[in-house]
Amino acid sequence: MATRLGQWDELHAGALQTFREAASARPGAADQLVHALLDEDDVDGAWQALHDHDCASSTWLTAAPRRAATHPGDTIPVYRHAVEEQIDHKKANAYRAAADSVRVLRDLHSRCGTPQEFRDYLDQLRERHRRKTRLLAELDKAGLR
């Protein structure tokens, strides 16, 4: 309707401005802003909003694959943080999710040309959590030795 009336650009810009203002004022609104920007395929804008505001880990993880398509190195800290959060849950399904995230990290480091940095990270991760045998088993099962 707005397009037919020639008002889309104005309404669209106004809606995004409302999201931006709300992101600074209300908890959770920044997450909505990021999702709106991703829906608009504005990955750079979404990534900037993540850095400008306090967003949920799940929102970072939603944006990370899109950002990784063009800037894989930018997303490495996001996945490392996710791994630690997943491990902190201390449940089998969380350990499986952590192993999946570590696998993503392996791919990101490969794309960045930093495979040794990944190997060092994996060694440190395994050492730091050496008593979590279920986690180590999930890492082994994922081929992350």
Coordinates of N, CA and C in Angstrom, one line a residue:
M1 N 0.8 -1.2 0.0 CA 0.0 0.0 0.0 C 0.9 1.3 0.0
A2 N 1.9 1.3 0.9 CA 2.7 2.5 1.0 C 3.5 2.6 -0.3
T3 N 3.9 1.5 -1.0 CA 4.6 1.6 -2.2 C 3.7 2.2 -3.3
R4 N 2.4 1.8 -3.4 CA 1.5 2.3 -4.3 C 1.2 3.8 -4.1
L5 N 1.2 4.2 -2.9 CA 1.0 5.6 -2.6 C 2.3 6.5 -2.7
G6 N 3.4 5.8 -3.0 CA 4.6 6.5 -3.1 C 5.2 7.0 -1.8
Q7 N 4.8 6.3 -0.7 CA 5.3 6.7 0.6 C 6.3 5.7 1.2
W8 N 6.6 4.6 0.5 CA 7.4 3.6 1.1 C 8.8 4.1 1.7
D9 N 9.5 4.8 0.9 CA 10.8 5.3 1.3 C 10.7 6.1 2.6
E10 N 9.7 7.0 2.7 CA 9.6 7.8 3.9 C 9.2 7.0 5.1
L11 N 8.2 6.1 4.9 CA 7.7 5.2 6.0 C 8.8 4.3 6.4
H12 N 9.5 3.7 5.5 CA 10.6 2.8 5.8 C 11.7 3.4 6.6
A13 N 12.1 4.6 6.1 CA 13.2 5.3 6.9 C 12.7 5.7 8.3
G14 N 11.5 6.1 8.4 CA 10.9 6.4 9.7 C 10.9 5.3 10.6
A15 N 10.5 4.1 10.1 CA 10.4 2.9 10.9 C 11.8 2.5 11.4
L16 N 12.8 2.6 10.5 CA 14.2 2.2 11.0 C 14.7 3.2 12.0
Q17 N 14.3 4.5 11.8 CA 14.8 5.5 12.8 C 14.1 5.2 14.2
T18 N 12.9 4.8 14.1 CA 12.2 4.5 15.4 C 12.9 3.3 16.1
F19 N 13.3 2.3 15.3 CA 14.0 1.2 15.8 C 15.3 1.6 16.5
R20 N 16.0 2.5 15.8 CA 17.3 3.0 16.3 C 17.2 3.8 17.6
E21 N 16.1 4.6 17.7 CA 15.9 5.4 18.9 C 15.5 4.4 20.0
A22 N 14.7 3.5 19.7 CA 14.2 2.5 20.8 C 15.4 1.7 21.2
A23 N 16.3 1.3 20.3 CA 17.5 0.5 20.7 C 18.3 1.1 21.8
S24 N 18.4 2.4 21.8 CA 19.1 3.1 22.9 C 18.4 3.3 24.2
A25 N 17.1 3.1 24.1 CA 16.2 3.4 25.3 C 15.7 2.2 26.0
R26 N 15.4 1.1 25.2 CA 14.7 0.0 25.8 C 15.5 -1.3 25.7
P27 N 15.6 -2.1 26.8 CA 16.3 -3.4 26.7 C 15.5 -4.3 25.7
G28 N 16.3 -4.9 24.9 CA 15.7 -5.8 23.9 C 15.4 -5.2 22.6
A29 N 15.2 -3.9 22.5 CA 14.9 -3.2 21.3 C 16.0 -3.2 20.3
A30 N 17.3 -3.3 20.8 CA 18.4 -3.4 19.9 C 18.4 -4.7 19.1
D31 N 17.9 -5.8 19.8 CA 17.8 -7.0 19.1 C 16.8 -6.9 17.9
Q32 N 15.7 -6.2 18.2 CA 14.7 -6.0 17.1 C 15.3 -5.2 16.0
L33 N 16.1 -4.2 16.3 CA 16.8 -3.4 15.3 C 17.7 -4.3 14.4
V34 N 18.5 -5.1 15.1 CA 19.4 -6.0 14.3 C 18.6 -6.9 13.4
H35 N 17.5 -7.5 13.9 CA 16.7 -8.4 13.1 C 16.1 -7.6 11.9
A36 N 15.6 -6.4 12.1 CA 15.1 -5.6 11.1 C 16.1 -5.3 10.0
L37 N 17.3 -5.0 10.4 CA 18.4 -4.7 9.5 C 18.8 -5.9 8.7
L38 N 18.8 -7.1 9.3 CA 19.1 -8.3 8.6 C 18.0 -8.6 7.6
D39 N 16.7 -8.4 8.0 CA 15.6 -8.6 7.1 C 15.7 -7.7 5.9
E40 N 16.4 -6.6 6.0 CA 16.6 -5.6 4.9 C 17.9 -6.0 4.2
D41 N 18.5 -7.0 4.5 CA 19.8 -7.4 4.0 C 20.9 -6.4 4.2
D42 N 20.8 -5.6 5.3 CA 21.8 -4.6 5.7 C 22.7 -5.3 6.7
V43 N 23.5 -6.2 6.3 CA 24.4 -6.9 7.2 C 25.4 -6.0 7.9
D44 N 25.9 -5.1 7.2 CA 26.9 -4.2 7.8 C 26.2 -3.3 8.8
G45 N 25.0 -2.8 8.5 CA 24.3 -2.0 9.5 C 23.9 -2.8 10.8
A46 N 23.5 -4.1 10.5 CA 23.2 -5.0 11.7 C 24.4 -5.2 12.5
W47 N 25.6 -5.4 11.9 CA 26.8 -5.7 12.6 C 27.2 -4.5 13.4
Q48 N 27.0 -3.3 12.9 CA 27.3 -2.1 13.6 C 26.4 -1.9 14.8
A49 N 25.1 -2.2 14.6 CA 24.1 -2.1 15.7 C 24.5 -3.1 16.8
L50 N 25.0 -4.3 16.5 CA 25.4 -5.2 17.5 C 26.5 -4.6 18.4
H51 N 27.4 -3.9 17.7 CA 28.5 -3.3 18.5 C 28.1 -2.0 19.2
D52 N 27.1 -1.4 18.7 CA 26.6 -0.1 19.4 C 25.7 -0.3 20.6
H53 N 25.1 -1.5 20.6 CA 24.1 -1.8 21.6 C 24.3 -3.1 22.3
D54 N 23.6 -3.3 23.4 CA 23.7 -4.5 24.2 C 22.7 -5.5 23.7
C55 N 23.2 -6.5 22.9 CA 22.3 -7.4 22.3 C 22.5 -8.8 22.9
A56 N 21.5 -9.6 22.8 CA 21.5 -11.0 23.3 C 22.5 -11.8 22.5
S57 N 23.1 -12.8 23.1 CA 24.0 -13.7 22.4 C 23.3 -14.4 21.2
S58 N 22.0 -14.7 21.3 CA 21.3 -15.3 20.2 C 21.2 -14.4 19.0
T59 N 21.1 -13.1 19.3 CA 21.1 -12.2 18.1 C 22.5 -12.1 17.5
W60 N 23.5 -12.1 18.2 CA 24.9 -12.2 17.7 C 25.0 -13.4 16.8
L61 N 24.5 -14.6 17.3 CA 24.6 -15.8 16.6 C 23.8 -15.8 15.3
T62 N 22.7 -15.1 15.3 CA 21.8 -15.0 14.1 C 22.6 -14.2 13.0
A63 N 23.2 -13.1 13.4 CA 23.9 -12.3 12.5 C 25.3 -12.8 12.0
A64 N 25.9 -13.6 12.9 CA 27.3 -14.1 12.6 C 27.4 -14.8 11.2
P65 N 26.6 -15.8 10.9 CA 26.8 -16.5 9.6 C 26.7 -15.5 8.4
R66 N 25.8 -14.5 8.5 CA 25.7 -13.6 7.4 C 26.9 -12.7 7.3
R67 N 27.5 -12.3 8.5 CA 28.7 -11.5 8.5 C 29.9 -12.3 8.0
A68 N 29.9 -13.6 8.4 CA 31.0 -14.5 8.0 C 31.1 -14.7 6.5
A69 N 30.1 -14.5 5.8 CA 30.1 -14.7 4.4 C 31.1 -13.7 3.7
T70 N 31.3 -12.5 4.3 CA 32.2 -11.6 3.7 C 33.4 -11.2 4.7
H71 N 33.2 -11.4 6.0 CA 34.2 -11.0 7.0 C 34.3 -12.1 8.0
P72 N 34.8 -13.3 7.6 CA 34.9 -14.4 8.6 C 35.6 -14.1 9.9
G73 N 36.7 -13.3 9.8 CA 37.4 -13.0 11.0 C 36.7 -12.3 12.0
D74 N 35.7 -11.4 11.6 CA 34.9 -10.7 12.5 C 34.1 -11.5 13.4
T75 N 33.7 -12.7 13.0 CA 32.8 -13.6 13.7 C 33.5 -14.6 14.7
I76 N 34.8 -14.7 14.6 CA 35.5 -15.6 15.4 C 35.2 -15.4 16.9
P77 N 35.3 -14.1 17.4 CA 35.0 -13.9 18.8 C 33.6 -14.2 19.2
V78 N 32.6 -14.1 18.3 CA 31.2 -14.4 18.5 C 31.1 -15.9 18.8
Y79 N 31.7 -16.7 18.0 CA 31.6 -18.2 18.1 C 32.4 -18.6 19.3
R80 N 33.5 -18.0 19.6 CA 34.3 -18.4 20.9 C 33.4 -18.1 22.1
H81 N 32.8 -17.0 22.1 CA 31.9 -16.6 23.2 C 30.7 -17.7 23.3
A82 N 30.2 -18.0 22.2 CA 29.1 -19.0 22.2 C 29.6 -20.4 22.7
V83 N 30.8 -20.8 22.4 CA 31.3 -22.0 22.9 C 31.3 -22.0 24.4
E84 N 31.8 -20.9 25.0 CA 31.9 -20.9 26.4 C 30.5 -20.9 27.1
E85 N 29.6 -20.1 26.5 CA 28.2 -20.1 27.0 C 27.6 -21.5 26.9
Q86 N 27.8 -22.2 25.8 CA 27.3 -23.5 25.7 C 27.9 -24.5 26.7
I87 N 29.2 -24.4 26.8 CA 29.8 -25.3 27.8 C 29.3 -25.1 29.2
D88 N 29.1 -23.8 29.5 CA 28.6 -23.5 30.9 C 27.3 -24.1 31.3
H89 N 26.5 -24.5 30.3 CA 25.2 -25.2 30.5 C 25.4 -26.6 31.1
K90 N 26.6 -27.2 30.8 CA 27.0 -28.5 31.4 C 25.9 -29.6 31.1
K91 N 25.4 -29.6 29.9 CA 24.4 -30.7 29.5 C 24.9 -31.2 28.2
A92 N 24.5 -32.5 28.0 CA 25.0 -33.2 26.8 C 24.6 -32.4 25.5
N93 N 23.4 -31.9 25.4 CA 23.0 -31.2 24.2 C 23.8 -29.9 24.0
A94 N 24.1 -29.3 25.1 CA 24.9 -28.0 25.1 C 26.3 -28.4 24.7
Y95 N 26.9 -29.5 25.1 CA 28.2 -29.9 24.7 C 28.2 -30.2 23.2
R96 N 27.1 -30.8 22.7 CA 27.0 -31.0 21.2 C 27.0 -29.7 20.5
A97 N 26.2 -28.8 21.0 CA 26.2 -27.4 20.4 C 27.5 -26.8 20.4
A98 N 28.2 -26.9 21.5 CA 29.6 -26.3 21.6 C 30.5 -26.9 20.6
A99 N 30.4 -28.2 20.4 CA 31.3 -28.9 19.4 C 30.9 -28.4 18.0
D100 N 29.6 -28.2 17.7 CA 29.2 -27.6 16.4 C 29.8 -26.2 16.2
S101 N 29.8 -25.4 17.3 CA 30.4 -24.1 17.2 C 31.9 -24.1 17.0
V102 N 32.5 -25.1 17.6 CA 34.0 -25.2 17.4 C 34.3 -25.6 16.0
R103 N 33.4 -26.5 15.4 CA 33.6 -26.8 14.0 C 33.5 -25.6 13.1
V104 N 32.5 -24.7 13.4 CA 32.4 -23.5 12.7 C 33.7 -22.7 12.8
L105 N 34.2 -22.6 14.0 CA 35.4 -21.9 14.2 C 36.6 -22.4 13.4
R106 N 36.6 -23.7 13.3 CA 37.7 -24.4 12.4 C 37.6 -23.9 11.0
D107 N 36.3 -23.8 10.5 CA 36.1 -23.3 9.1 C 36.5 -21.9 9.0
L108 N 36.1 -21.1 10.0 CA 36.4 -19.6 9.9 C 37.9 -19.4 9.9
H109 N 38.6 -20.1 10.8 CA 40.1 -19.9 10.8 C 40.7 -20.4 9.5
S110 N 40.2 -21.5 9.0 CA 40.7 -21.9 7.7 C 40.5 -20.8 6.6
R111 N 39.3 -20.2 6.6 CA 39.0 -19.2 5.6 C 39.9 -18.0 5.8
C112 N 40.3 -17.7 7.1 CA 41.1 -16.6 7.4 C 42.6 -16.9 7.2
G113 N 42.9 -18.1 7.0 CA 44.3 -18.5 6.8 C 45.1 -18.6 8.2
T114 N 44.3 -18.9 9.2 CA 44.9 -19.0 10.6 C 44.6 -20.3 11.2
P115 N 45.0 -21.4 10.5 CA 44.7 -22.7 11.1 C 45.5 -23.0 12.4
Q116 N 46.7 -22.5 12.5 CA 47.5 -22.7 13.7 C 46.8 -22.0 14.9
E117 N 46.3 -20.9 14.7 CA 45.5 -20.2 15.8 C 44.4 -21.0 16.2
F118 N 43.7 -21.7 15.3 CA 42.6 -22.6 15.7 C 43.1 -23.8 16.5
R119 N 44.2 -24.4 16.0 CA 44.8 -25.5 16.7 C 45.1 -25.1 18.2
D120 N 45.8 -24.0 18.3 CA 46.1 -23.5 19.7 C 44.9 -23.3 20.5
Y121 N 43.8 -22.7 19.9 CA 42.6 -22.5 20.6 C 42.0 -23.8 21.1
L122 N 41.9 -24.8 20.2 CA 41.4 -26.1 20.5 C 42.1 -26.8 21.6
D123 N 43.5 -26.7 21.5 CA 44.3 -27.3 22.5 C 44.0 -26.7 23.9
Q124 N 43.9 -25.4 23.9 CA 43.6 -24.7 25.2 C 42.2 -25.0 25.7
L125 N 41.3 -25.1 24.8 CA 39.9 -25.4 25.2 C 39.9 -26.8 25.8
R126 N 40.5 -27.8 25.1 CA 40.5 -29.1 25.7 C 41.2 -29.2 27.0
E127 N 42.3 -28.5 27.2 CA 43.0 -28.5 28.4 C 42.2 -27.8 29.5
R128 N 41.6 -26.7 29.2 CA 40.8 -26.0 30.2 C 39.6 -26.8 30.7
H129 N 39.1 -27.6 29.8 CA 37.9 -28.4 30.2 C 38.2 -29.9 30.2
R130 N 39.4 -30.3 30.6 CA 39.8 -31.7 30.5 C 39.0 -32.6 31.4
R131 N 38.4 -32.1 32.4 CA 37.6 -32.9 33.3 C 36.1 -33.2 32.8
K132 N 35.8 -32.5 31.8 CA 34.4 -32.6 31.2 C 34.5 -33.7 30.1
T133 N 34.4 -34.9 30.5 CA 34.6 -36.0 29.6 C 33.5 -36.1 28.5
R134 N 32.3 -35.7 28.9 CA 31.2 -35.6 27.8 C 31.5 -34.6 26.8
L135 N 32.0 -33.5 27.2 CA 32.4 -32.4 26.2 C 33.5 -33.0 25.3
L136 N 34.6 -33.5 25.9 CA 35.7 -34.1 25.1 C 35.2 -35.1 24.2
A137 N 34.3 -35.9 24.6 CA 33.7 -37.0 23.7 C 33.0 -36.3 22.5
E138 N 32.3 -35.3 22.8 CA 31.6 -34.6 21.7 C 32.6 -34.0 20.7
L139 N 33.6 -33.4 21.2 CA 34.7 -32.8 20.4 C 35.3 -33.9 19.5
D140 N 35.6 -35.1 20.2 CA 36.2 -36.2 19.4 C 35.2 -36.7 18.3
K141 N 34.0 -36.8 18.7 CA 33.0 -37.2 17.7 C 32.9 -36.3 16.5
A142 N 33.1 -35.0 16.8 CA 33.0 -34.0 15.7 C 34.4 -33.9 14.9
G143 N 35.3 -34.8 15.3 CA 36.6 -34.8 14.6 C 37.5 -33.6 15.0
L144 N 37.3 -33.1 16.2 CA 38.1 -32.0 16.7 C 39.1 -32.4 17.8
R145 N 40.1 -33.0 17.3 CA 41.2 -33.6 18.2 C 42.4 -32.7 18.2

